[in-house]
PDB file of C-alpha atoms in Angstrom:
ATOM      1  CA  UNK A   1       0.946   1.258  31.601  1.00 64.00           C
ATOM      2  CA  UNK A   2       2.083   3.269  28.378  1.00 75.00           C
ATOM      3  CA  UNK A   3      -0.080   5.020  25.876  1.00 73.00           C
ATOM      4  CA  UNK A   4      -0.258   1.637  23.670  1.00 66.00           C
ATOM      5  CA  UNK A   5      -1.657  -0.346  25.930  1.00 70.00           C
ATOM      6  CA  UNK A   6      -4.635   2.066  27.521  1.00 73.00           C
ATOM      7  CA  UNK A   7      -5.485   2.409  23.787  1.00 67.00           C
ATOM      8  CA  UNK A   8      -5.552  -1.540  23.534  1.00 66.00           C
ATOM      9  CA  UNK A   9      -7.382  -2.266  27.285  1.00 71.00           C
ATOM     10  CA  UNK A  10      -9.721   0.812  25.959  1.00 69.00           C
ATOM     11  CA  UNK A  11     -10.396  -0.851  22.048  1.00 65.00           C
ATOM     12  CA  UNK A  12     -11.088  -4.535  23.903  1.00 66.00           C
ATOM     13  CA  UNK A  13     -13.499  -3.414  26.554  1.00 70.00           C
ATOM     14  CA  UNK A  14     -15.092  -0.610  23.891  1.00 69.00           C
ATOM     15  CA  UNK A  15     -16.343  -3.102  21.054  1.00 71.00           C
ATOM     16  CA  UNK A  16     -19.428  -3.484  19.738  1.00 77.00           C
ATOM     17  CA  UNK A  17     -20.922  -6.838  18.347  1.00 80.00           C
ATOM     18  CA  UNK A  18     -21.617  -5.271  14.988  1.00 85.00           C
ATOM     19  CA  UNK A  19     -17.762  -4.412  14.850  1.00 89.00           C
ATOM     20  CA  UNK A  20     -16.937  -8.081  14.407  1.00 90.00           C
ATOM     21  CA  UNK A  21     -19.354  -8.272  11.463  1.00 92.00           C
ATOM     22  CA  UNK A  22     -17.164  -5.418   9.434  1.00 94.00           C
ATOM     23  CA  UNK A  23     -13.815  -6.632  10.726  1.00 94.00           C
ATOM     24  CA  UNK A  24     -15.070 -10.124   9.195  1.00 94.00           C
ATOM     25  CA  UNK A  25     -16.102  -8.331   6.361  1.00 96.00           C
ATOM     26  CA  UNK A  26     -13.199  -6.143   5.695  1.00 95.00           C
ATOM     27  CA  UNK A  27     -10.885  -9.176   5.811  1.00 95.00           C
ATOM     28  CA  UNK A  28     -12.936 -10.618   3.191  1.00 96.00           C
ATOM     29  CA  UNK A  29     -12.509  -7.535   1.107  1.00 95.00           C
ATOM     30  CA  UNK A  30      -8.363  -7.489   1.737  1.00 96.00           C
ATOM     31  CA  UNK A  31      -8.164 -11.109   0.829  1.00 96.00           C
ATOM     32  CA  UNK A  32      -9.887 -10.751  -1.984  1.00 95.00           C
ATOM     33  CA  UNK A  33      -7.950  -8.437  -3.235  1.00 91.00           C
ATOM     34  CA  UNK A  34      -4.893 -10.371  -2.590  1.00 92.00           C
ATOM     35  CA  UNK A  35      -6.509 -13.512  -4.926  1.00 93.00           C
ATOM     36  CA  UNK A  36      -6.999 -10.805  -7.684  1.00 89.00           C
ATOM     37  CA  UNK A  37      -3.697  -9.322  -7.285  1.00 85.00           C
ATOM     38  CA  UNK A  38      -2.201 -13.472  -7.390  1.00 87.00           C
ATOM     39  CA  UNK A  39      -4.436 -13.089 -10.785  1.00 88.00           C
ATOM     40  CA  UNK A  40      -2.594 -10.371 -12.100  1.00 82.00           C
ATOM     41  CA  UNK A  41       0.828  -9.793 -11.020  1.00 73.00           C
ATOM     42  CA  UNK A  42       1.792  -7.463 -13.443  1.00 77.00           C
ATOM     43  CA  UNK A  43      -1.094  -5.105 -13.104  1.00 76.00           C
ATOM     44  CA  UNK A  44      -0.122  -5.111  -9.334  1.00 72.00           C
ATOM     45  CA  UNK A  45       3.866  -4.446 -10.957  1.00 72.00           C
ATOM     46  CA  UNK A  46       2.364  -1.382 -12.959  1.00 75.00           C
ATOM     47  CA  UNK A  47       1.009  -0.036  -9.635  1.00 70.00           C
ATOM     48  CA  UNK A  48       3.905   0.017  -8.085  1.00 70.00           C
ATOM     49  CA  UNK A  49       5.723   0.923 -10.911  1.00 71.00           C
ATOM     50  CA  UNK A  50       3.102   4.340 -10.591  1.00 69.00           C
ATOM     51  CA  UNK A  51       4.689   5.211  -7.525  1.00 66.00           C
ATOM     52  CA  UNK A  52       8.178   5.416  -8.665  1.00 66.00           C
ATOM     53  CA  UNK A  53       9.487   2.459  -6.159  1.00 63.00           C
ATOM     54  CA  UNK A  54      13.050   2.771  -5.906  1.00 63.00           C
ATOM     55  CA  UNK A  55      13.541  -0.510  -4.534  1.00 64.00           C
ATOM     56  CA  UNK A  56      12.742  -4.253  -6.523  1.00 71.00           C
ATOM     57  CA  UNK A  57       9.451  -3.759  -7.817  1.00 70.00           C
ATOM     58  CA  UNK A  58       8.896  -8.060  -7.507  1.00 72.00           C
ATOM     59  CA  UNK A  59       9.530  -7.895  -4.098  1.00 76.00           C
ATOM     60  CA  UNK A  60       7.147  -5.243  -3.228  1.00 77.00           C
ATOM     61  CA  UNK A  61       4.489  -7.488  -5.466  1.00 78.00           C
ATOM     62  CA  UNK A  62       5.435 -10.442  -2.964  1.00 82.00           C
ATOM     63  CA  UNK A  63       5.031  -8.273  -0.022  1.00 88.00           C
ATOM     64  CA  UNK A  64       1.525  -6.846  -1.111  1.00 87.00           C
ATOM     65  CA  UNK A  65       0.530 -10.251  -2.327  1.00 89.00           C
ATOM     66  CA  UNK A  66       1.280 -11.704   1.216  1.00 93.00           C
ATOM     67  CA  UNK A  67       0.461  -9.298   3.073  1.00 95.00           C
ATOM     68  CA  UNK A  68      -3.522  -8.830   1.754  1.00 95.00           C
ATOM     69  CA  UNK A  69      -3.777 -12.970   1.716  1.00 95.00           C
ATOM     70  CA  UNK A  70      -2.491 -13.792   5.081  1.00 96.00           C
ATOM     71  CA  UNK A  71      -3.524 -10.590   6.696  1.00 95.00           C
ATOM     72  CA  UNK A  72      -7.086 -10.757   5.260  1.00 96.00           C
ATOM     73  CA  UNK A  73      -7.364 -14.521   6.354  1.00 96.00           C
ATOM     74  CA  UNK A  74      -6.149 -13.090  10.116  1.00 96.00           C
ATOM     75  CA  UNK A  75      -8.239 -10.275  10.014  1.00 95.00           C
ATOM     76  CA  UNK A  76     -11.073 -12.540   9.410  1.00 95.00           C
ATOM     77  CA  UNK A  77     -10.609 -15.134  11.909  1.00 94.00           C
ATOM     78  CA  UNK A  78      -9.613 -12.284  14.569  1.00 92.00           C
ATOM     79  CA  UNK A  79      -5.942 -14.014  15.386  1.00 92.00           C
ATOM     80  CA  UNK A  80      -3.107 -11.051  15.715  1.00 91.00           C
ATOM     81  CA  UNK A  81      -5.553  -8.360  14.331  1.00 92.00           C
ATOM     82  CA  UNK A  82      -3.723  -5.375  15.342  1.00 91.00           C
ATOM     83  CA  UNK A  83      -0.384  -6.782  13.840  1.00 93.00           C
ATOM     84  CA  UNK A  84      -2.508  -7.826  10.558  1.00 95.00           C
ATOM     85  CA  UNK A  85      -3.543  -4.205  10.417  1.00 96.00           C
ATOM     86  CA  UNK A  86       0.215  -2.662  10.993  1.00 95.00           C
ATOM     87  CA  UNK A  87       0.929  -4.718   7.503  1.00 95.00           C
ATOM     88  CA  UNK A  88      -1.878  -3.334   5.806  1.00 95.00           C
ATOM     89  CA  UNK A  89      -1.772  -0.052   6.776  1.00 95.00           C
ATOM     90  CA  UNK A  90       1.350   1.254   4.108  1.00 92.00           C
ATOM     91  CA  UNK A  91      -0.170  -0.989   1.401  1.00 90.00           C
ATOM     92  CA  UNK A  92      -3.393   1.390   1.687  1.00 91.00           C
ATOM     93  CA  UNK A  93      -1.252   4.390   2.183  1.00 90.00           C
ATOM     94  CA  UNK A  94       0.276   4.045  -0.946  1.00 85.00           C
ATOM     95  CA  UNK A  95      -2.584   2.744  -2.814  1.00 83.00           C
ATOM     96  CA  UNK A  96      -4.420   6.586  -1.763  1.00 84.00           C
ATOM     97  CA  UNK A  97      -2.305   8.669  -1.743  1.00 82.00           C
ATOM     98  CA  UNK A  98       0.104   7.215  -4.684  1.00 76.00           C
ATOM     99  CA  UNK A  99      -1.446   5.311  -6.968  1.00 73.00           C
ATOM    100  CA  UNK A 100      -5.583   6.055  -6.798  1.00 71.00           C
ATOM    101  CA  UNK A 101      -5.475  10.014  -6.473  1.00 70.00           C
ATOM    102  CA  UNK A 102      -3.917  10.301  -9.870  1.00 70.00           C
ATOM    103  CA  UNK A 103      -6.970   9.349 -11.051  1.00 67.00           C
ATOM    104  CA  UNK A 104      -8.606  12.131  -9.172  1.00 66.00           C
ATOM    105  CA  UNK A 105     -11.243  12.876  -6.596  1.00 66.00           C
ATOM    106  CA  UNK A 106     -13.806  12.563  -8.865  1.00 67.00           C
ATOM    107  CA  UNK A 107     -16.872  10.482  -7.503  1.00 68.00           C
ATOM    108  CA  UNK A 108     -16.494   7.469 -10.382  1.00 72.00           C
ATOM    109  CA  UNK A 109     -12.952   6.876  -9.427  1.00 71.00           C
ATOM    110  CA  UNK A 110     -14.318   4.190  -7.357  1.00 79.00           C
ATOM    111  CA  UNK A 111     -11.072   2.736  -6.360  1.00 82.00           C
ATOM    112  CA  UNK A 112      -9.892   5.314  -4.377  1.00 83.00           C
ATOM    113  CA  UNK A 113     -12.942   5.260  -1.875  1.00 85.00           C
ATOM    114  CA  UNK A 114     -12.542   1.959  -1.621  1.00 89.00           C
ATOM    115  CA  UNK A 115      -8.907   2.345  -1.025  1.00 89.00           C
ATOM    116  CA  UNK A 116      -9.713   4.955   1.179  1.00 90.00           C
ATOM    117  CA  UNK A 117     -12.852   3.677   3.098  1.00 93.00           C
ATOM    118  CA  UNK A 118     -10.498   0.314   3.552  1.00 95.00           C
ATOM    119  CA  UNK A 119      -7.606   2.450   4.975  1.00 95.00           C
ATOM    120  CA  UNK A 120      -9.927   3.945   7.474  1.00 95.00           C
ATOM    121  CA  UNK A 121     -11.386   1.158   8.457  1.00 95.00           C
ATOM    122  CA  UNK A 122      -7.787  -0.464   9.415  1.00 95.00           C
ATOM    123  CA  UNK A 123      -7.193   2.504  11.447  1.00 94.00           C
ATOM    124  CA  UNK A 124     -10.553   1.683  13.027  1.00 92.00           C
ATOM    125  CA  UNK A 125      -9.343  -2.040  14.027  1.00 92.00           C
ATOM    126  CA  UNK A 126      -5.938  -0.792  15.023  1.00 91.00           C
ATOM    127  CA  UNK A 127      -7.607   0.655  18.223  1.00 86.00           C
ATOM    128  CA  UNK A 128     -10.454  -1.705  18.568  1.00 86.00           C
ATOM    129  CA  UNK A 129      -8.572  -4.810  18.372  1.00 84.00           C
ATOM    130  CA  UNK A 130     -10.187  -7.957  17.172  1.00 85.00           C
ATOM    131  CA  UNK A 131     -13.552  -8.054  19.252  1.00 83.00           C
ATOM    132  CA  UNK A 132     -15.539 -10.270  20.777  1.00 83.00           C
ATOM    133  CA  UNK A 133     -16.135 -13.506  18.381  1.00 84.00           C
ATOM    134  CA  UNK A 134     -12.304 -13.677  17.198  1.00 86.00           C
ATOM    135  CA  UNK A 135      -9.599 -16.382  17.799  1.00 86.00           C
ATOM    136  CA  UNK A 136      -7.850 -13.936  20.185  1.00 82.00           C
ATOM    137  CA  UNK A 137     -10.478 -13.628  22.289  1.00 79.00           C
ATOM    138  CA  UNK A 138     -11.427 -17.036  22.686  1.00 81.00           C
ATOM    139  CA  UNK A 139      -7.346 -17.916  23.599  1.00 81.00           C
ATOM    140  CA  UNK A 140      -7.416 -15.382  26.140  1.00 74.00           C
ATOM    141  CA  UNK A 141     -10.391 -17.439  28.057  1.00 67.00           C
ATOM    142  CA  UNK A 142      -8.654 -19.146  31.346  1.00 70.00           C
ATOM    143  CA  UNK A 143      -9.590 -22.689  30.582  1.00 66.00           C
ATOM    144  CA  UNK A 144      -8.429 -22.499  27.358  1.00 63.00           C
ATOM    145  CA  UNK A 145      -4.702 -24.326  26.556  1.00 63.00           C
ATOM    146  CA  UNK A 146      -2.590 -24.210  24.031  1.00 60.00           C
ATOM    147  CA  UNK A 147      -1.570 -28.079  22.472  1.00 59.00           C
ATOM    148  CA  UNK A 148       1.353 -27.122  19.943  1.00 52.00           C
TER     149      UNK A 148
END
């Protein structure tokens, strides 16, 4: 058994009821974000534009667009958490360290501790996994077959 998969046995068996509560919650918060970026795509292109993106700046709108509606939505249902989390993870990267701390550390640059507190908070469910009341859990259960 490698290192990835103690750290996954460990996260499943290690989870606290509460913990489904803030995953639930921070999915809400991701896809939310994701509507308001869908809302204003070129504030989201000016973002990205912040962090001198070499590469197409629309397809890096798509891919944070995408990636904060369908991974919030699977964050919140608990289906493929970990891989959810894995797409999130450089979006919040870059919105810290790139695009939020040129505002500063200052305490009213409430975007960053969001940004920040978020980012955490996906490192958080990279280890824990989805929990206990999530889809993945309930498709592990033996009776439980699959009808695709």
């Amino acid at each position: 058994m490698n290192l990835v998969q103690k750290i996954g046995r460990w996260g499943d068996t290690h989870h606290p009821r509460w913990l489904d509560i803030l995953r639930i919650f921070l999915g809400i918060v991701i896809f939310a974000k994701g509507i308001s970026f869908v809302n204003d795509r070129d504030a989201v292109a000016d973002l990205i534009r912040q962090t001198n993106f070499q590469l197409s700046i629309w397809s890096a709108v798509h891919y944070v667009v995408f990636a904060h509606l369908v991974g919030g939505l699977f964050i919140i249902f608990g289906f493929q958490t970990r891989l959810a989390v894995i797409f999130q993870i450089p979006i919040l990267i870059g919105a810290v360290f790139f695009v939020n701390i040129t505002n500063g550390f200052d305490f009213l640059n409430s975007e960053f501790w969001i940004s920040l507190i978020v980012l955490i908070l996906l490192f958080v469910f990279l280890i824990a996994g989805s929990g206990k009341y999530s889809l993945d859990n309930l498709m592990d259960k033996p009776g439980y077959r699959r009808s695709i």
